[in-house]
Coordinates of C-alpha atoms in Angstrom, one line a residue:
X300 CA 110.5 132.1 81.6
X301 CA 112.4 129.2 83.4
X302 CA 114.3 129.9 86.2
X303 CA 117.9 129.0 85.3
X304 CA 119.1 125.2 85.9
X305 CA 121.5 126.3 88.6
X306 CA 118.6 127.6 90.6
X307 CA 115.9 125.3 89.4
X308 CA 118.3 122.5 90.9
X309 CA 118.6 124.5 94.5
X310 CA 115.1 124.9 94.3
X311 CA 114.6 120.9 93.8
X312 CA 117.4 120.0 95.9
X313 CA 115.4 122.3 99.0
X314 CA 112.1 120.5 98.2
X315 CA 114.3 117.2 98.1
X316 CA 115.7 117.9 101.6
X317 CA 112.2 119.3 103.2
X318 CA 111.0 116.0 102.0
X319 CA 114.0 114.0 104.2
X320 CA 111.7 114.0 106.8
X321 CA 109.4 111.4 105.6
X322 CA 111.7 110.3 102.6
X323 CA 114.5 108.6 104.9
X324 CA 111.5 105.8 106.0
X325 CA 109.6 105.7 102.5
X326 CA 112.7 105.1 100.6
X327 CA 114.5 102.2 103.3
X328 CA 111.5 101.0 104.4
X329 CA 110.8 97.9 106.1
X330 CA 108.8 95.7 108.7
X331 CA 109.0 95.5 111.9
X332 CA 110.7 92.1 112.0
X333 CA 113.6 93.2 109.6
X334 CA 116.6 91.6 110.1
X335 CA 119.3 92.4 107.1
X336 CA 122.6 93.4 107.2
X337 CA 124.4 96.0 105.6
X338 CA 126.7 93.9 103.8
X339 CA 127.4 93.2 99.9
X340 CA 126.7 88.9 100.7
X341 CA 124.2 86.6 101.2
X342 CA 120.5 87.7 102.5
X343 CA 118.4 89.0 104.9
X344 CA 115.9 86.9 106.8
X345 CA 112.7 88.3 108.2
X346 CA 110.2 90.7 105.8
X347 CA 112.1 93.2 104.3
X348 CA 110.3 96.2 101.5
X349 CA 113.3 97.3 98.8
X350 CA 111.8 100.5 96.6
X351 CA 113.4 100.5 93.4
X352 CA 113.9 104.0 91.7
X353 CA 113.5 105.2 88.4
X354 CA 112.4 107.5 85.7
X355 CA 109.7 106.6 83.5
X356 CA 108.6 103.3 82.4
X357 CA 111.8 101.0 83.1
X358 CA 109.1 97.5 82.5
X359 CA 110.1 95.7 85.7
X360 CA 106.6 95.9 87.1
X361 CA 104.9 95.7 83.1
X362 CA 106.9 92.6 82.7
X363 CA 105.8 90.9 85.8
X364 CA 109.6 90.7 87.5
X365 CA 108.7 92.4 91.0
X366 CA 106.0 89.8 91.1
X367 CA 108.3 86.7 89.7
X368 CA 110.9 87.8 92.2
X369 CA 108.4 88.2 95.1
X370 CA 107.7 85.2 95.1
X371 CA 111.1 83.5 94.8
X372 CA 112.4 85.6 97.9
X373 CA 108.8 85.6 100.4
X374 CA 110.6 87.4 102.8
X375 CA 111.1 90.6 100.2
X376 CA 108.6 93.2 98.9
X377 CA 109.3 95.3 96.3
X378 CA 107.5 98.6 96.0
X379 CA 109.0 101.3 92.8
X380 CA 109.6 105.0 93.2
X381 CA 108.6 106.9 90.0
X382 CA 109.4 110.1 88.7
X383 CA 108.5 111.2 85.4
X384 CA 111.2 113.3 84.4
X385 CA 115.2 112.9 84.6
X386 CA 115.7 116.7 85.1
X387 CA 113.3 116.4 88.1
X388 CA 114.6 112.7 89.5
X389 CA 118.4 112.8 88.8
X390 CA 118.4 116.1 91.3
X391 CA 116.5 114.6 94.2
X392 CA 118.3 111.5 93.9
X393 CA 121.4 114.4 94.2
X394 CA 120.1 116.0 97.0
X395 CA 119.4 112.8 99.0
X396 CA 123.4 110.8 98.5
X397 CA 124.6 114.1 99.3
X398 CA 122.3 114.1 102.7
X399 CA 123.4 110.4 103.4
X400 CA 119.4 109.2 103.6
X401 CA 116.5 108.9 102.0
X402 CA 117.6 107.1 98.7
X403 CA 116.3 104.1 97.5
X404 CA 117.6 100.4 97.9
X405 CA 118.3 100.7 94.0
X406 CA 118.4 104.0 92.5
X407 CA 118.3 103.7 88.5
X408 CA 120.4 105.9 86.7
X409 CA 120.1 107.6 83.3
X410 CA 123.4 107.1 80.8
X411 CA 122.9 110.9 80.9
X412 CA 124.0 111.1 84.0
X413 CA 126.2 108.2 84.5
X414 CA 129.6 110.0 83.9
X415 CA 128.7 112.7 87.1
X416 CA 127.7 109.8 89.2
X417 CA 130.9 108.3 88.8
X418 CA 133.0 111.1 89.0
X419 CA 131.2 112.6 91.7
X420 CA 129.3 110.6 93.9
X421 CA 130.9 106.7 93.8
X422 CA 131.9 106.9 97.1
X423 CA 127.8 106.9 97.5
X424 CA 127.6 103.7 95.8
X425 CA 128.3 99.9 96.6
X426 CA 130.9 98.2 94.1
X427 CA 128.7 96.2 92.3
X428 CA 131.3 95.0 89.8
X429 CA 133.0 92.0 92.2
X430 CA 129.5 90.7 92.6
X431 CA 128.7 89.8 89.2
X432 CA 130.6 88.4 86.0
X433 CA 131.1 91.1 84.0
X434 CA 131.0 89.7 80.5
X435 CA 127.4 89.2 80.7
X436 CA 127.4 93.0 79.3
X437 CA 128.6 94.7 76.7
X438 CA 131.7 96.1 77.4
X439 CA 131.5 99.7 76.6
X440 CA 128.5 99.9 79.0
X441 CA 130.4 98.8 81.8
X442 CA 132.4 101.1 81.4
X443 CA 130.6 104.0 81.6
X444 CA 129.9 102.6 85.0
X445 CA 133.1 102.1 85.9
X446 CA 135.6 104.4 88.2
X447 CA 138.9 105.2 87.1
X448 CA 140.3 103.0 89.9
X449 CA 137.8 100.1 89.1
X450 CA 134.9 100.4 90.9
X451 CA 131.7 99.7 88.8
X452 CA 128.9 101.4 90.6
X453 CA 126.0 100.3 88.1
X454 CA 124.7 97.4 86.2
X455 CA 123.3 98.0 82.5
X456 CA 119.8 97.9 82.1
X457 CA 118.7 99.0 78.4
X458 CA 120.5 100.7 75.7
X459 CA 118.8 103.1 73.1
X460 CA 119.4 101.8 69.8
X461 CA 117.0 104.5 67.3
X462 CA 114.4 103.7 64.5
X463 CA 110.9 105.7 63.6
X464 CA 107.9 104.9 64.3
X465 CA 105.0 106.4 62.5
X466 CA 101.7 106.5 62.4
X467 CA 101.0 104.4 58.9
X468 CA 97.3 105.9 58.8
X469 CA 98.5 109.6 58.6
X470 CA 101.0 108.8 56.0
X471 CA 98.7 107.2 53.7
X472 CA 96.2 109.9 54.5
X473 CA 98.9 112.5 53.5
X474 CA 99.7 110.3 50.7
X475 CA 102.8 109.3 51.5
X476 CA 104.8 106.0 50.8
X477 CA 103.5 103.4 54.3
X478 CA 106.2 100.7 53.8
X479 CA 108.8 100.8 56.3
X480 CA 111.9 99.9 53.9
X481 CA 110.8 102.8 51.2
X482 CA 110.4 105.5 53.7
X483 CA 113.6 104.2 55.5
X484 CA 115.5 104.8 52.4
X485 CA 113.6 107.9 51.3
X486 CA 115.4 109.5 54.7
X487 CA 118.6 107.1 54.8
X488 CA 121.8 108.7 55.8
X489 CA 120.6 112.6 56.9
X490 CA 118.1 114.2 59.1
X491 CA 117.8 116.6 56.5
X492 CA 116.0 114.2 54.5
X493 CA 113.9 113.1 57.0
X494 CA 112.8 116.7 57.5
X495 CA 112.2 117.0 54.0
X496 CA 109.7 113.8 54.1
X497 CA 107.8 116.2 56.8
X498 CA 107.9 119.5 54.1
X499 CA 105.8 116.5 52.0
X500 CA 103.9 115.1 54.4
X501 CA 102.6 118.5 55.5
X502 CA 101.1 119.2 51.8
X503 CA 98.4 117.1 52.7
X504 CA 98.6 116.6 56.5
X505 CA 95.4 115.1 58.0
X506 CA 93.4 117.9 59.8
X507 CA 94.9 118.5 63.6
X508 CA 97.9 116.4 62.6
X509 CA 101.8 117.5 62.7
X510 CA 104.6 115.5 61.1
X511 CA 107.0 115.0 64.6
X512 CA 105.9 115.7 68.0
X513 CA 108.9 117.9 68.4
X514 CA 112.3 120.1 67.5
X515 CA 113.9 118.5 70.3
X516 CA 112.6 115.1 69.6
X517 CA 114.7 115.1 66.4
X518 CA 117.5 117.1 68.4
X519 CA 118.3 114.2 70.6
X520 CA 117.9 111.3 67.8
X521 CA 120.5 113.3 65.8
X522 CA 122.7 113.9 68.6
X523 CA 122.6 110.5 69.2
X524 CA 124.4 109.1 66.2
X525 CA 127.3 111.8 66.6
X526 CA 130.4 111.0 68.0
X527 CA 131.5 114.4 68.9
X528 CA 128.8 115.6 71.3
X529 CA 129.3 117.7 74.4
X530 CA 132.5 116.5 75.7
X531 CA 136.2 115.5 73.9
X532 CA 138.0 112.7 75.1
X533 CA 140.4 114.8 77.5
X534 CA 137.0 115.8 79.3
X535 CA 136.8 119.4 77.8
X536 CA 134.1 121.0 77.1
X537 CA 133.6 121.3 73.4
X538 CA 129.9 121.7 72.8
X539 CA 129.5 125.4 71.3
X540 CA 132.6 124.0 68.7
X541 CA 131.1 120.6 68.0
X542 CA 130.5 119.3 64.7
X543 CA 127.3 117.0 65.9
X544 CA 126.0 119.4 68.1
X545 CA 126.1 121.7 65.2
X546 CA 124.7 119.4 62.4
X547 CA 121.9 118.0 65.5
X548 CA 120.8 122.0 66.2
X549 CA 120.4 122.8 62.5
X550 CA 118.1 119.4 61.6
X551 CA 116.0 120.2 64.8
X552 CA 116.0 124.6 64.0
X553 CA 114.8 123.1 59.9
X554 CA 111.6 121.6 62.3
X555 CA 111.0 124.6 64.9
X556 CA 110.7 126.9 62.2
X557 CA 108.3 125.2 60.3
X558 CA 104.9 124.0 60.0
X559 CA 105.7 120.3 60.7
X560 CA 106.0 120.4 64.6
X561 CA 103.4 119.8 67.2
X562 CA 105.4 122.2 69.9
X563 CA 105.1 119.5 72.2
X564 CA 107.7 119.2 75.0
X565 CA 108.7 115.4 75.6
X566 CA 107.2 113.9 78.9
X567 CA 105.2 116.0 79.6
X568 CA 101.6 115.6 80.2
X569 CA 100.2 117.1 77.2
X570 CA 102.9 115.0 75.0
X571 CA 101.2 111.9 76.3
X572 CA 97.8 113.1 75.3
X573 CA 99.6 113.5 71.8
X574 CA 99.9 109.8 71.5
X575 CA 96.5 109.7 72.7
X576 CA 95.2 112.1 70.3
X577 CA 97.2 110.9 67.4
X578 CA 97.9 114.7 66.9
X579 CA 102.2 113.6 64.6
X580 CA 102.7 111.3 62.9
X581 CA 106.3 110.4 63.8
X582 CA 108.7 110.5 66.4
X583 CA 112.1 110.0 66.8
X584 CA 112.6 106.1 68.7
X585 CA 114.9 104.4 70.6
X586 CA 114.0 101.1 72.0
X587 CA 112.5 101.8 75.0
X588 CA 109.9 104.5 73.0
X589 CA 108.1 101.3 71.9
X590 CA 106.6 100.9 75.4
X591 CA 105.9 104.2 76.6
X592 CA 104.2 104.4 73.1
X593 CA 101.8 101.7 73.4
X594 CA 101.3 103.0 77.2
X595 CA 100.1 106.3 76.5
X596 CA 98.6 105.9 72.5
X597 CA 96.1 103.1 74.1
X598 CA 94.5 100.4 72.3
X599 CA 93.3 102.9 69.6
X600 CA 97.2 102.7 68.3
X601 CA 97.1 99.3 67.6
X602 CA 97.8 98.4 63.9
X603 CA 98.0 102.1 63.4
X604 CA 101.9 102.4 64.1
X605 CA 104.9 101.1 62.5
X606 CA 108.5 101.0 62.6
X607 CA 111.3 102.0 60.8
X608 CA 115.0 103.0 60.3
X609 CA 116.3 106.4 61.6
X610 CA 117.9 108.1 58.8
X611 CA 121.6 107.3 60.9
X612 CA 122.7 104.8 63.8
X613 CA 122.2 106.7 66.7
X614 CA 121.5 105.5 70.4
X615 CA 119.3 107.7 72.7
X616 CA 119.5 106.5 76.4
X617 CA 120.1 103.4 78.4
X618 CA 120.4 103.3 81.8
X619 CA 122.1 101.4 84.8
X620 CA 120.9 100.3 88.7
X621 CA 122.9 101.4 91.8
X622 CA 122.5 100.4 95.1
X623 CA 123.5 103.7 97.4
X624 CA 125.6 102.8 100.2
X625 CA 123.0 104.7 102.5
X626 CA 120.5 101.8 101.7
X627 CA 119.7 99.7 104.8
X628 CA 119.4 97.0 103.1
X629 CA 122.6 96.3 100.6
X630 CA 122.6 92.3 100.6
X631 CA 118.7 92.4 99.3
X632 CA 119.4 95.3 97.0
X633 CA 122.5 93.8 95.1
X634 CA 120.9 90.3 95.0
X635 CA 117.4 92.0 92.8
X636 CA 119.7 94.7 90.8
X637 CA 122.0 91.5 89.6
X638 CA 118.5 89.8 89.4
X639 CA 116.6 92.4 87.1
X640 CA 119.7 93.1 85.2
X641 CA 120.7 89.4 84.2
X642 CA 120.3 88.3 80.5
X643 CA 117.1 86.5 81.4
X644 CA 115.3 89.0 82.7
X645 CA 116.3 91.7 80.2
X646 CA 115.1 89.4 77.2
X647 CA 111.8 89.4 79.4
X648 CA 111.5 93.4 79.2
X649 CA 112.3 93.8 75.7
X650 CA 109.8 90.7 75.0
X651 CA 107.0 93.2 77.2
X652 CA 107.8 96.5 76.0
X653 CA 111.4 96.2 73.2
X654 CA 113.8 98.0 76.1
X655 CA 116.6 96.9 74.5
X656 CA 119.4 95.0 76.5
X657 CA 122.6 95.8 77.3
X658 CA 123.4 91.7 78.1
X659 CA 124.7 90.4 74.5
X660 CA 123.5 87.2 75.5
X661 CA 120.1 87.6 75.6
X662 CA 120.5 89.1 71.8
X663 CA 119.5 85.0 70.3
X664 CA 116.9 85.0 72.2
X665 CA 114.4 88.7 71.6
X666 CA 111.1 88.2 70.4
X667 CA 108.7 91.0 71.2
X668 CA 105.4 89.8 72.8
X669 CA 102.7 89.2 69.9
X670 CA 101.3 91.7 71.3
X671 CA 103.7 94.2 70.7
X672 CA 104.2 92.9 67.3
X673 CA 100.7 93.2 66.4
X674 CA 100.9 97.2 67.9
X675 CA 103.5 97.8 65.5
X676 CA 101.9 96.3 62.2
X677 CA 104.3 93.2 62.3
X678 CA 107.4 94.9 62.0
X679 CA 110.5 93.2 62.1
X680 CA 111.6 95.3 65.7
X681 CA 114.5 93.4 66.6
X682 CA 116.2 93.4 63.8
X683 CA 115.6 97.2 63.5
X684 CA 117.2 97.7 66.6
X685 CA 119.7 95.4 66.4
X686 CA 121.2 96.3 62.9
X687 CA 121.5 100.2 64.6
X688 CA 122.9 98.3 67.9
X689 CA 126.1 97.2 65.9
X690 CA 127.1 100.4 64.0
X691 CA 126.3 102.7 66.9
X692 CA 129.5 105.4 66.9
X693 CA 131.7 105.6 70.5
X694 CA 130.7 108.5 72.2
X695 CA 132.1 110.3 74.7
X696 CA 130.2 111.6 77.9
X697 CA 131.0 114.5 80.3
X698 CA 129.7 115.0 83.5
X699 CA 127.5 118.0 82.6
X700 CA 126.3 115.8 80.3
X701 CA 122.1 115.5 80.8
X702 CA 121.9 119.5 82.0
X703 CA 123.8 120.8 78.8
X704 CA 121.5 118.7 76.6
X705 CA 118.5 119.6 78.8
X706 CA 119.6 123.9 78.2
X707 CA 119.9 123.0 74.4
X708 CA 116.3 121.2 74.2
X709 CA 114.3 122.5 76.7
X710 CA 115.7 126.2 77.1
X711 CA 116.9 127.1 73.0
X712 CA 115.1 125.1 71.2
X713 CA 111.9 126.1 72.8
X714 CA 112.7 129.6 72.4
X715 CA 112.4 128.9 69.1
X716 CA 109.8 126.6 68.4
X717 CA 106.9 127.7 71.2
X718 CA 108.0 131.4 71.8
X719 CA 109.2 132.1 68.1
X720 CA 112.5 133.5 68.8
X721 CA 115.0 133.1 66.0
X722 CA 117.6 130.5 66.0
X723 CA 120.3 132.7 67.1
X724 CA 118.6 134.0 69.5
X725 CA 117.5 130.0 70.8
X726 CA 121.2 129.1 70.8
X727 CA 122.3 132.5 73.3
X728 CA 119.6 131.4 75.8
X729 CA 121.0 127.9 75.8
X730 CA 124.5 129.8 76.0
X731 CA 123.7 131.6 78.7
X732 CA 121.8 128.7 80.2
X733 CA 125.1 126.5 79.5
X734 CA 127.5 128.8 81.0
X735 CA 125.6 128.8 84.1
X736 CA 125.4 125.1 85.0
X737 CA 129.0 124.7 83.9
X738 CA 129.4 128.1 86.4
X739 CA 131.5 129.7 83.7

């Protein structure tokens, strides 16, 4: 059984600090010859290393922008510091403003965890909001970056605008419907349908093969086009009295206690070997899924996927990039974040990987590489994305935010769907699980 989040993040916050020792150099590092300043202007002569980071795949390095930058700025090398998981990076990265050291130049932050780093921890960041103009993104993200007194601590990276995709090889196997608008409108409106498209598909499921790769994968699309989630406007906790959470829990308990569900948990290693395996057919997928998909499904997913509506506008992640005031090297570190986060390098990532930007003036301008195009049988991406951009509800995040999601997904719903537990019995260990990171 997992330990509870509480003590899992003492646990990582002890391994975070042991790890000080050598952490403090890897994550400021720099030549000899370095000569930068601390300050917010102008930059640094002499060779200085900035690590960038983040969670996952952001697409800076795909894309070719460390490179492109590189060699703009000679004098600047750019290595990136990946973790896999939030749960696992958002703590360290915890641990180490805390300690005052070891964080990177730019830190990337998930929209998950935005509200606690601006409640909590801005003192820890530079004001990144007087260096840039901020109408280059849209509005409401800014905001979420943005203290009470003004100070905007991160720039917008991606949002997570949701579609499908789905493997059109299974479906037709399964005999099932393979155009993208009929199976878009066979689920429009309700999860419920969608699940019910997965009651059909599993009639005649190719051998080995699950409808979704996960309860939880269809947890967090739902919960993504709800406007009451975890918080209320006020800041209260509302989530075991929410409406979405409630309509979000039963469309991903109609999955866990079926057939239709691969029992995978989401980054993990053996959900990448899922994609590999072709083992569902569909998962839940915001923007920045079209990437990690065609990363870890290989060229053997090529022409095999496709894309389609979610059955509701719903947006699933988006992120931001900080620059901690414990960096060494602030001038170099605000000059790339306002570099890798201007419209023209944004349209570049979506164009590598369909991360989709959070700069409305790169929106003219998206055209996934053919590549990417070709992946995804020639379907019409941006304007999938785009269309669920513009009627995506206002929601409202709390600064438990990621760890009461996390307890919902990775504590209840696997009770139910890997250790068959029943439902109620899923939604008391998230309870319990809840209560405990909110200290209640």
């Amino acid at each position: 059984m997992r330990t509870s989040t509480r003590r899992s993040h003492r646990l990582m916050a002890l391994a975070a600090v042991a790890a000080l020792t050598t952490g403090v150099l890897a994550g400021c590092s720099s030549d000899s010859n370095d000569t930068s300043s601390n300050s917010s202007g102008g930059t640094s002569k002499g060779k200085t290393t900035l690590t960038v980071g983040t969670f996952g795949v952001f697409g800076y390095k795909q894309a070719g922008l460390y490179d492109a930058y590189m060699k703009l700025h000679p004098n600047i090398t750019i290595k990136e510091d990946v973790t896999t998981r939030t749960d696992v990076y958002w703590p360290k990265v915890l641990t180490r403003l805390q300690a005052g050291a070891g964080t990177d130049d730019i830190q990337a932050i998930e929209v998950g965890n935005i509200t606690e780093a601006v409640q909590t921890q801005a003192d820890k960041f530079v004001d990144l909001g007087k260096d840039v103009d901020k109408s280059q993104w849209l509005p409401w993200k800014n905001a979420q970056a943005t203290t009470k007194d003004g100070k905007q601590i991160g720039l917008g990276t991606d949002t997570g605008p949701m579609a499908i995709c789905y493997r059109k090889d299974l479906f037709q196997k399964a005999g099932l419907p393979t155009d993208r608008t009929q199976l878009a409108n066979l689920w429009k409106g309700d999860w419920t349908k969608y699940v019910n498209v997965g009651k059909d598909y599993m009639k005649k499921a190719p051998k080995g093969t699950k409808f979704v790769d996960s309860a939880s994968s269809v947890y967090n699309a739902a919960i993504g086009g709800e406007s009451q989630r975890y918080y209320d406007k006020d800041g209260k906790v509302i989530w075991d009295k929410s409406t979405g959470v409630k309509a979000a829990w039963n469309a991903a308990m109609a999955v866990a206690t079926s057939n239709m569900s691969a029992k995978l948990k989401q980054f993990d290693p053996t959900w990448d070997q899922g994609f590999a395996n072709a083992s569902f057919a569909t998962v839940a997928c915001p923007a920045w899924m079209i990437g990690y998909i065609q990363e870890k499904s290989g060229t053997a997913g090529s022409g095999k996927w496709d894309v389609a509506a979610a059955p509701t506008a719903a947006n699933w992640g988006g992120s931001f990039l900080g620059v901690p005031t414990a960096s060494k090297h602030q001038a170099d570190a605000i000059a790339l974040a306002k570099w890798l986060t201007a419209p023209e390098q944004q349209e570049k990532v979506f164009a590598k990987q369909a991360s989709f930007p959070s700069t409305p003036a790169a929106y003219p301008n998206l055209k996934p590489a053919a590549a990417t195009t070709a992946y995804f049988s020639n379907a019409p991406i941006t304007q999938i994305f785009s269309d669920s951009a513009k009627t995506i509800p206002v929601q409202v995040f709390g600064i438990k935010d990621q760890p009461i999601g996390t307890a919902i997904t990775d504590i209840g719903i696997l009770q139910v769907e890997q250790k068959g537990k029943t439902p109620a019995q899923g939604w008391s260990a998230a309870t319990k699980e809840i209560k405990d990171v909110l200290g209640q």
